mmCIF file of C-alpha atoms in Angstrom:
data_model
loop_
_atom_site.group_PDB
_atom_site.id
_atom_site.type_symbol
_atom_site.label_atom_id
_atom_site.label_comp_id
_atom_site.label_asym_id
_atom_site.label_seq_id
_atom_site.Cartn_x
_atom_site.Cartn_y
_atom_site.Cartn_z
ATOM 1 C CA UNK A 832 -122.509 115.968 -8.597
ATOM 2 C CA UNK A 833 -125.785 117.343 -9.747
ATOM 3 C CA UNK A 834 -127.550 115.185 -12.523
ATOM 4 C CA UNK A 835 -131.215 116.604 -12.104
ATOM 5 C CA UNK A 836 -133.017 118.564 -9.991
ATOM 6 C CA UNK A 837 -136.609 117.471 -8.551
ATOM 7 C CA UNK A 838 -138.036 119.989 -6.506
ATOM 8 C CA UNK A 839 -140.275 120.998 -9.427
ATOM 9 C CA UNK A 840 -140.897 117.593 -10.434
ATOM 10 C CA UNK A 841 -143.564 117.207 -7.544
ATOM 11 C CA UNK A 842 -147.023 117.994 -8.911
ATOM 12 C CA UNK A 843 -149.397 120.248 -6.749
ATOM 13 C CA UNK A 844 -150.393 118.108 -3.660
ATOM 14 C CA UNK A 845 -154.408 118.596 -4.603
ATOM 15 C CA UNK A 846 -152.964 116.141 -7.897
ATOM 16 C CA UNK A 847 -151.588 113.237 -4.815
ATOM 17 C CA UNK A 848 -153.863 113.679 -1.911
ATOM 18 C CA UNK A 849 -157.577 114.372 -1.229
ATOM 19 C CA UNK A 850 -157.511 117.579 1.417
ATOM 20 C CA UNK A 851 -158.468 115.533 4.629
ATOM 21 C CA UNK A 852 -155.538 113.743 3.703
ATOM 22 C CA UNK A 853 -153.182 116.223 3.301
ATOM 23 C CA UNK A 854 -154.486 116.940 6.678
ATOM 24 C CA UNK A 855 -153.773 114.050 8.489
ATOM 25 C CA UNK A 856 -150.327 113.884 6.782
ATOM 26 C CA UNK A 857 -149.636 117.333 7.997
ATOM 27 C CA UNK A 858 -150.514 116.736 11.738
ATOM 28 C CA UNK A 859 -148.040 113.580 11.665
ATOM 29 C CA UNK A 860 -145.680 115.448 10.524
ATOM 30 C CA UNK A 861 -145.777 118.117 13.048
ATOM 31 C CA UNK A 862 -146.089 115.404 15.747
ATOM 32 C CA UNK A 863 -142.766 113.289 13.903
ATOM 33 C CA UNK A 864 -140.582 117.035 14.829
ATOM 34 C CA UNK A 865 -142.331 117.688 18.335
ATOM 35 C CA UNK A 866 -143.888 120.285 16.927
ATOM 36 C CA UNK A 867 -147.473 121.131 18.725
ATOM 37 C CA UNK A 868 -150.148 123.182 17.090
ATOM 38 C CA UNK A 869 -149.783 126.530 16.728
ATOM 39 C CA UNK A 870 -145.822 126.219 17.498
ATOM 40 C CA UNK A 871 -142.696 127.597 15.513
ATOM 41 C CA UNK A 872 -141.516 125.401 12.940
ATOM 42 C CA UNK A 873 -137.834 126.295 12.381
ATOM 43 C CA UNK A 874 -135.322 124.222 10.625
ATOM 44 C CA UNK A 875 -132.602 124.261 13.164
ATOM 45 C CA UNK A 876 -129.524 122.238 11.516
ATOM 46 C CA UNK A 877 -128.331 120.830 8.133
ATOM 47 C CA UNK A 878 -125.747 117.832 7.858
ATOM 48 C CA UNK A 879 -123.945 116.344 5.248
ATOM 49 C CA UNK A 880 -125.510 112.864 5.267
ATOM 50 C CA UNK A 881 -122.861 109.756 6.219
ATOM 51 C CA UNK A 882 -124.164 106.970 3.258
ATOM 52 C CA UNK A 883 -124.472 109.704 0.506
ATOM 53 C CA UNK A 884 -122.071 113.100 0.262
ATOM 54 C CA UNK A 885 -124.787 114.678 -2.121
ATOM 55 C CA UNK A 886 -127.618 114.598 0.370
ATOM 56 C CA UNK A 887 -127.961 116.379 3.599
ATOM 57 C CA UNK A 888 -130.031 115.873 6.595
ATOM 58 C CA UNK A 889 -132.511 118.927 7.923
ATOM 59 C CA UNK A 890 -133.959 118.946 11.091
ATOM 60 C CA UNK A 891 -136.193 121.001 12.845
ATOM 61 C CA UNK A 892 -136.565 122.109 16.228
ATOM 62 C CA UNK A 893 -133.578 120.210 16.632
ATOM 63 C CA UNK A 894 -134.935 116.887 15.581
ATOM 64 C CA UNK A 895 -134.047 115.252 12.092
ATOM 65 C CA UNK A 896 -136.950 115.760 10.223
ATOM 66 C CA UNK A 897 -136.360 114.727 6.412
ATOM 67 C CA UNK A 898 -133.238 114.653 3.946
ATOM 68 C CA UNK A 899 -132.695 116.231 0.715
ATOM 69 C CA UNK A 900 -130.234 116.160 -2.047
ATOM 70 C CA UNK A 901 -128.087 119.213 -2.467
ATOM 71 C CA UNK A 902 -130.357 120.689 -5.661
ATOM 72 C CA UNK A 903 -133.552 120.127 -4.054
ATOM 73 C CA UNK A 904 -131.782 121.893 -0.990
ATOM 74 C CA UNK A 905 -131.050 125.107 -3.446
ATOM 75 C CA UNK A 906 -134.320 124.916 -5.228
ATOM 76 C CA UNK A 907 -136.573 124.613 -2.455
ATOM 77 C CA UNK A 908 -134.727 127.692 -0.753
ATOM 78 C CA UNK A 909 -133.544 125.085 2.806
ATOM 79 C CA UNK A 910 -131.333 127.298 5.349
ATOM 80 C CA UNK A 911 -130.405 126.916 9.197
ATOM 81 C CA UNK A 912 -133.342 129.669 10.677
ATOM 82 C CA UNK A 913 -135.907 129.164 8.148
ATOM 83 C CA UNK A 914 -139.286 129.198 9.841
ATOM 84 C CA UNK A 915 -141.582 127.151 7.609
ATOM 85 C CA UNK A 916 -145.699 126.816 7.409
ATOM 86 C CA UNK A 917 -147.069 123.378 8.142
ATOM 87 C CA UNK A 918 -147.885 122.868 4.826
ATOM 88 C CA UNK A 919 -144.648 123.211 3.809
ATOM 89 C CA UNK A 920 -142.983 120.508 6.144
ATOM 90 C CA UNK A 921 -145.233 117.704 4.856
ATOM 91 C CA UNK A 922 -144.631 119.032 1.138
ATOM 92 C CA UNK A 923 -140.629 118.855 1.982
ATOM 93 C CA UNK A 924 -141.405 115.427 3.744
ATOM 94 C CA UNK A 925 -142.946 114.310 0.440
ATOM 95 C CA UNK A 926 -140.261 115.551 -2.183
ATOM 96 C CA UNK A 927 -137.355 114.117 0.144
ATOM 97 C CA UNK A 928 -139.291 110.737 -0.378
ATOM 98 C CA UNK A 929 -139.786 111.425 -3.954
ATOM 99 C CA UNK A 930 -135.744 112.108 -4.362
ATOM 100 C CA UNK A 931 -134.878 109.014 -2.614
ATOM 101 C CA UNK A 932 -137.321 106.418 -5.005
ATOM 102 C CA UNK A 933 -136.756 108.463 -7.720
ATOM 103 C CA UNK A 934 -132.178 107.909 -6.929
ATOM 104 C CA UNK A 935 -132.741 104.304 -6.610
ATOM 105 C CA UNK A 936 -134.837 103.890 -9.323
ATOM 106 C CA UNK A 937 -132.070 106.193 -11.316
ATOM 107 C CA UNK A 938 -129.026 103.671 -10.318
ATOM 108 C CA UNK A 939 -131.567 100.506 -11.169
ATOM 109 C CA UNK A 940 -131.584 101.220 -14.712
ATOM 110 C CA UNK A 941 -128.413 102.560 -15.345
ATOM 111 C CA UNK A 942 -127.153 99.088 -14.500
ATOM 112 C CA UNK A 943 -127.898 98.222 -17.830
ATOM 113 C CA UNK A 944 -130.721 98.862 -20.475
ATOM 114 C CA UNK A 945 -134.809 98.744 -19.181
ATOM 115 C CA UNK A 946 -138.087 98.672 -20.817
ATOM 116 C CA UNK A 947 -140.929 100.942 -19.348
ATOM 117 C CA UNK A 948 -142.712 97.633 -18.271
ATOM 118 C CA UNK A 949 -139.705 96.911 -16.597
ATOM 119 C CA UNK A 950 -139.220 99.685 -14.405
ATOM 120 C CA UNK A 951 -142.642 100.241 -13.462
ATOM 121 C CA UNK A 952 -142.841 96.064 -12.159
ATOM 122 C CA UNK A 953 -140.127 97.584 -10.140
ATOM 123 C CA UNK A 954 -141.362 100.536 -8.861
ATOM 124 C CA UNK A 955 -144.090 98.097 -7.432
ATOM 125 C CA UNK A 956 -141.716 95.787 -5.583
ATOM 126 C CA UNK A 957 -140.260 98.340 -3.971
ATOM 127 C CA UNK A 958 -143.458 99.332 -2.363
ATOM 128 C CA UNK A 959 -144.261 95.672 -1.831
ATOM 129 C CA UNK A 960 -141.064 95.342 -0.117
ATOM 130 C CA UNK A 961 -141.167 98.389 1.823
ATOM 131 C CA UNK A 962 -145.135 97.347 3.051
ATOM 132 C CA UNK A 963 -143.725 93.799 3.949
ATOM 133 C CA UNK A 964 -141.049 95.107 5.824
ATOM 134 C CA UNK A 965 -143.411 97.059 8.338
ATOM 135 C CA UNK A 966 -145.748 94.243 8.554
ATOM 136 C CA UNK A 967 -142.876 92.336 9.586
ATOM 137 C CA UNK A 968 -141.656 95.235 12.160
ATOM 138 C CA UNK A 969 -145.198 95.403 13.623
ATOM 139 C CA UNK A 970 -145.842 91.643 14.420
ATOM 140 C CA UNK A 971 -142.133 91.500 15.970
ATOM 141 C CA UNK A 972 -142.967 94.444 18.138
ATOM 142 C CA UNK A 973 -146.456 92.974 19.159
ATOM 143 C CA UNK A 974 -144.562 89.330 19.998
ATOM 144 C CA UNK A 975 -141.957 91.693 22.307
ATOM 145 C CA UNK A 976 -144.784 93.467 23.921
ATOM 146 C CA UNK A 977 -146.108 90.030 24.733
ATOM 147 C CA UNK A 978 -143.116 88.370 25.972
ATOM 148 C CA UNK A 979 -142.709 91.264 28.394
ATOM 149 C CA UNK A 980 -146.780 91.199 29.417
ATOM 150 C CA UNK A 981 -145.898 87.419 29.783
ATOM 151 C CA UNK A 982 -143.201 88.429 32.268
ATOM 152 C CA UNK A 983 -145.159 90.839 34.301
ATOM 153 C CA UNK A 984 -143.075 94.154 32.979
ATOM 154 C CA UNK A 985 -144.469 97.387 32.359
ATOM 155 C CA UNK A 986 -145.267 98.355 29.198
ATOM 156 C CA UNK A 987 -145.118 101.366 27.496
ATOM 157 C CA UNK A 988 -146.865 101.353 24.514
ATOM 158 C CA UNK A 989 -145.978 104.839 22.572
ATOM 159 C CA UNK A 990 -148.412 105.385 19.364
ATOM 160 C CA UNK A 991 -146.800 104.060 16.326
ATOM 161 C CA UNK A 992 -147.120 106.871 13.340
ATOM 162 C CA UNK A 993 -147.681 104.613 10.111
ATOM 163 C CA UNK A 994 -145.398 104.725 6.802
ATOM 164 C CA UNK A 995 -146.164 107.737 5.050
ATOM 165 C CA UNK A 996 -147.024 106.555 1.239
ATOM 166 C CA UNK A 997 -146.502 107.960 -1.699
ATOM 167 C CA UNK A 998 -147.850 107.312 -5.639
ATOM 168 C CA UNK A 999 -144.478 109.064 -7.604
ATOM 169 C CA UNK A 1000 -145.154 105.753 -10.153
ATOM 170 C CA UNK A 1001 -145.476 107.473 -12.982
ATOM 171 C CA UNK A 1002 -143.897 110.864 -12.210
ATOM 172 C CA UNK A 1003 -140.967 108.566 -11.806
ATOM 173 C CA UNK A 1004 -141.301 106.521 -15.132
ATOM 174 C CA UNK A 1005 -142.266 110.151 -17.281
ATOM 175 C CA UNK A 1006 -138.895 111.722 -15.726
ATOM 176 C CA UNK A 1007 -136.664 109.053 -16.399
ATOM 177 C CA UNK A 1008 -138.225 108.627 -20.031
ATOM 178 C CA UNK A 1009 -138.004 111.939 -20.850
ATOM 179 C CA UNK A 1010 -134.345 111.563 -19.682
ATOM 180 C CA UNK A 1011 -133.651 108.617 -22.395
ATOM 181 C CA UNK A 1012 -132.906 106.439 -19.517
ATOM 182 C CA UNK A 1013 -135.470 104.473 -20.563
ATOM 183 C CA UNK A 1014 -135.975 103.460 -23.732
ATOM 184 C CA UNK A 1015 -137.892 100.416 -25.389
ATOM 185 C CA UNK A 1016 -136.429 100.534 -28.479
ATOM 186 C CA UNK A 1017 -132.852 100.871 -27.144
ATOM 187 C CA UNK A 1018 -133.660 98.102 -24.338
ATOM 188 C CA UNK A 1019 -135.377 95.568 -27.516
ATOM 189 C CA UNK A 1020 -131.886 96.183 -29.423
ATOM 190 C CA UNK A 1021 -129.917 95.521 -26.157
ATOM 191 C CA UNK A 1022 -132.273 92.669 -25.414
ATOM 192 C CA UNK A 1023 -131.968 90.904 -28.709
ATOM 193 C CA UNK A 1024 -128.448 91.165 -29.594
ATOM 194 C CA UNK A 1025 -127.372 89.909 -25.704
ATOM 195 C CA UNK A 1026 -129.902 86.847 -27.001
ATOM 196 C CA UNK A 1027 -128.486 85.812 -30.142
ATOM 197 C CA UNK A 1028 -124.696 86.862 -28.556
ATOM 198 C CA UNK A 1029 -125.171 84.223 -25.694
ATOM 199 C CA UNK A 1030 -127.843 81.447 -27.084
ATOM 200 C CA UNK A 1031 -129.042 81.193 -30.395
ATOM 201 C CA UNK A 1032 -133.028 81.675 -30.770
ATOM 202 C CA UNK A 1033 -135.592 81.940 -32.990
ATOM 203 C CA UNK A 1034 -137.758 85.413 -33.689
ATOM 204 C CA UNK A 1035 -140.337 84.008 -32.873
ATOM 205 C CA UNK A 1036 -139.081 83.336 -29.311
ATOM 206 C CA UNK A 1037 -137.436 86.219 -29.069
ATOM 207 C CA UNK A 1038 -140.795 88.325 -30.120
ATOM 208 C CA UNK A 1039 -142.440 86.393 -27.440
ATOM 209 C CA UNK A 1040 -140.033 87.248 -24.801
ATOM 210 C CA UNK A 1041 -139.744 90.870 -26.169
ATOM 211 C CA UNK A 1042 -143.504 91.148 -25.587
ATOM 212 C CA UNK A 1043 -143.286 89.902 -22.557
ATOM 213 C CA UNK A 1044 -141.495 92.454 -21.725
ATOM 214 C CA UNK A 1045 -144.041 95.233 -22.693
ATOM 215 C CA UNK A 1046 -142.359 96.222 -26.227
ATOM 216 C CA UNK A 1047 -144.503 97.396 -28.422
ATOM 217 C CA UNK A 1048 -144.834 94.957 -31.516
ATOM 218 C CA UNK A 1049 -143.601 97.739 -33.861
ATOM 219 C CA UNK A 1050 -140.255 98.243 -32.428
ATOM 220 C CA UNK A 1051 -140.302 94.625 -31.855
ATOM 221 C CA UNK A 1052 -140.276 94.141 -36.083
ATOM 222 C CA UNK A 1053 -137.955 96.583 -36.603
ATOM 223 C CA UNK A 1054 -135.418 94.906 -34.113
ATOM 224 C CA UNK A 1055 -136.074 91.601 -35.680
ATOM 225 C CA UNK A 1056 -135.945 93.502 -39.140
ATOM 226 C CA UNK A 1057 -132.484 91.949 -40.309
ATOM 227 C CA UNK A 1058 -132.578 89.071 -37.653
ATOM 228 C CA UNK A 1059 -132.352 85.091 -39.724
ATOM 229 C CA UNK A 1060 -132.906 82.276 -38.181
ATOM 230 C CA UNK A 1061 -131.085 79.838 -40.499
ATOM 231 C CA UNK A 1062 -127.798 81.908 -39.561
ATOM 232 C CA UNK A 1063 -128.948 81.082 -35.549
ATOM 233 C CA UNK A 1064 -129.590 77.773 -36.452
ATOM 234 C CA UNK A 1065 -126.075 77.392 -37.769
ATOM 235 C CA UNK A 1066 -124.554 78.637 -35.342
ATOM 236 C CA UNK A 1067 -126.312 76.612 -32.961
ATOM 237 C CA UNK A 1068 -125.904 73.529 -34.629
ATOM 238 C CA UNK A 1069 -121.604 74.463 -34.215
ATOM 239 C CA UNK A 1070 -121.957 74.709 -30.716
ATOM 240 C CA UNK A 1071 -124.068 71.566 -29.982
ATOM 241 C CA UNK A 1072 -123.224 69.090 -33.011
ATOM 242 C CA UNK A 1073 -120.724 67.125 -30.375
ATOM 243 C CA UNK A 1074 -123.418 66.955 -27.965
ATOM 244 C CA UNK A 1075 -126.727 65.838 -29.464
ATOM 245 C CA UNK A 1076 -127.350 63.221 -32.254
ATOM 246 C CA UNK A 1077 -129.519 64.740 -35.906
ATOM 247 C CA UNK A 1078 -132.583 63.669 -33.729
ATOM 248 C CA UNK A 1079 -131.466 65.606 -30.564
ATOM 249 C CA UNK A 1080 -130.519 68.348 -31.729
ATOM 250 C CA UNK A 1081 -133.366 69.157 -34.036
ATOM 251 C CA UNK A 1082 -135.911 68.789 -31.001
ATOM 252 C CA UNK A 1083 -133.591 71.255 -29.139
ATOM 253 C CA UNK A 1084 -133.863 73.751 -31.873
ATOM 254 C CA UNK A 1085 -137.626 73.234 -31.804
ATOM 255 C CA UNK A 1086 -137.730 74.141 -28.307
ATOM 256 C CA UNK A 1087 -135.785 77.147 -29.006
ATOM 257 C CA UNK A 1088 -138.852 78.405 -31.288
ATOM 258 C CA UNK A 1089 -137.313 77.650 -34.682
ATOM 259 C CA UNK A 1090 -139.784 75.578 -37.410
ATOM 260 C CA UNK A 1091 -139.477 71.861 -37.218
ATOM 261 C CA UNK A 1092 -139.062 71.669 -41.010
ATOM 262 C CA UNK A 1093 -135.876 74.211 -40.993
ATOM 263 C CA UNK A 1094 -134.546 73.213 -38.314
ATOM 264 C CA UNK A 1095 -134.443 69.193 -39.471
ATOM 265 C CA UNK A 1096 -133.184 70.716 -43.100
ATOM 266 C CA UNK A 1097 -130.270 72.503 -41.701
ATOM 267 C CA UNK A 1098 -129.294 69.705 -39.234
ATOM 268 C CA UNK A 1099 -129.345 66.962 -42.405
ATOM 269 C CA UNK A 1100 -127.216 69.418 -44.487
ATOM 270 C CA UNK A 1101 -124.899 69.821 -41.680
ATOM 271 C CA UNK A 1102 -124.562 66.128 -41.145
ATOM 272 C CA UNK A 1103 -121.275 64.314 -41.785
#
């Protein structure tokens, strides 16, 4: 099923990438598909992909070279013979890697509501994650090159081609925006009334946590708008009377963010 298409969501690669990096990039790329310079370029095969039915695999000169989903496939014009420039593979290269951050970053906040600070604190992780994982990778392939120096083998040492990287951050964050994935105000009322629904608290906690979360303080008040805390405070006082005594149960309330002086009027009036 098609839900959006991103070929044109990549911005001109002068807007990513100085030139001698594009460079470099490009040369990697040719040397990832055994392509030498000067050589045909040809994308040779297209597969269905095993994990995911609505991408395919392409490779060229008969070695897998990048994947795609099926509209970038019909936008970007991908067929079995297609001889493409150099320039072209590493721009294909870098909008297969956009489609995959951009689908996991899709499925992470459809699994329920996110603020923009949210997704973007994840949209770092991921890269943290993905540069710990190939720190790890490289110090367990220099301890097995070791252990086999250590044991007098021969060792082959082929050239390691480092993780291509990518800044689609805020590409990323704009699409899914402009999509009404994400949505502070609709993530603050989701956030609030999941809140008051499991634990009674007090605005002023909640306005804390809300900011936290990088809502901005005017959808925070209008949120909050019809919010009371004596109506939290009774209903938290029902669900702890049995367990705390007046004293108790007031400093709970206080550490909940409610006022001292409400909190200890409502538990009195409650009392008995």
């Amino acid at each position: 099923m098609k839900i959006y298409k991103l070929s044109d969501e990549i911005p001109a690669r002068e807007e990513l990438t100085k030139k001698h990096k594009r460079d470099i990039m490009q040369v990697e790329a040719l040397e990832s598909v055994g392509v030498s310079d000067g050589g045909v370029i040809k994308i040779t095969d297209i597969k269905q992909a095993v994990k995911n039915p609505n991408r395919v695999n392409v490779f060229v000169n008969d070695k897998y070279a990048f994947s795609l989903d099926m509209a970038q496939v019909v936008d970007l014009k991908i067929k079995v013979g297609l001889e493409i420039l150099e320039e072209e593979l590493a721009r294909f290269k870098e909008v297969s890697e956009y489609g995959k951050v951009y689908q996991r970053a899709l499925e992470w906040v459809l699994v329920r509501p996110r603020s923009v600070r949210e997704l973007k604190d994840y949209l770092k992780r991921r890269e943290r994650a993905a540069e710990a994982k190939e720190l790890k990778n490289d110090w367990q392939r220099e301890k097995e090159i070791a252990e086999m120096v250590a044991r007098g083998e021969d060792v082959k040492i082929k050239k390691k081609r480092p993780r291509e990287k990518y800044d689609f951050d805020d590409l990323i964050v704009q699409r899914l925006c402009e999509k009404g994935y994400v949505d502070d105000a609709k993530f603050a009322e989701y956030y609030a009334e999941n809140r008051f629904v499991k634990k009674g608290v007090s605005r002023k906690r909640l306005k804390m946590e809300l900011t936290k979360k990088g809502v901005a303080a005017e959808i925070i008040e209008q949120v909050l708008d019809e919010r009371n805390d004596e109506e939290e405070i009774l209903k938290i006082i029902a669900k702890k009377r049995a367990k705390y005594d007046d004293e108790k149960l007031v400093a709970y309330l206080c550490r909940q963010g409610f006022s001292y002086q409400l909190a200890k009027e409502l538990v009195e009036k409650t009392t008995g």
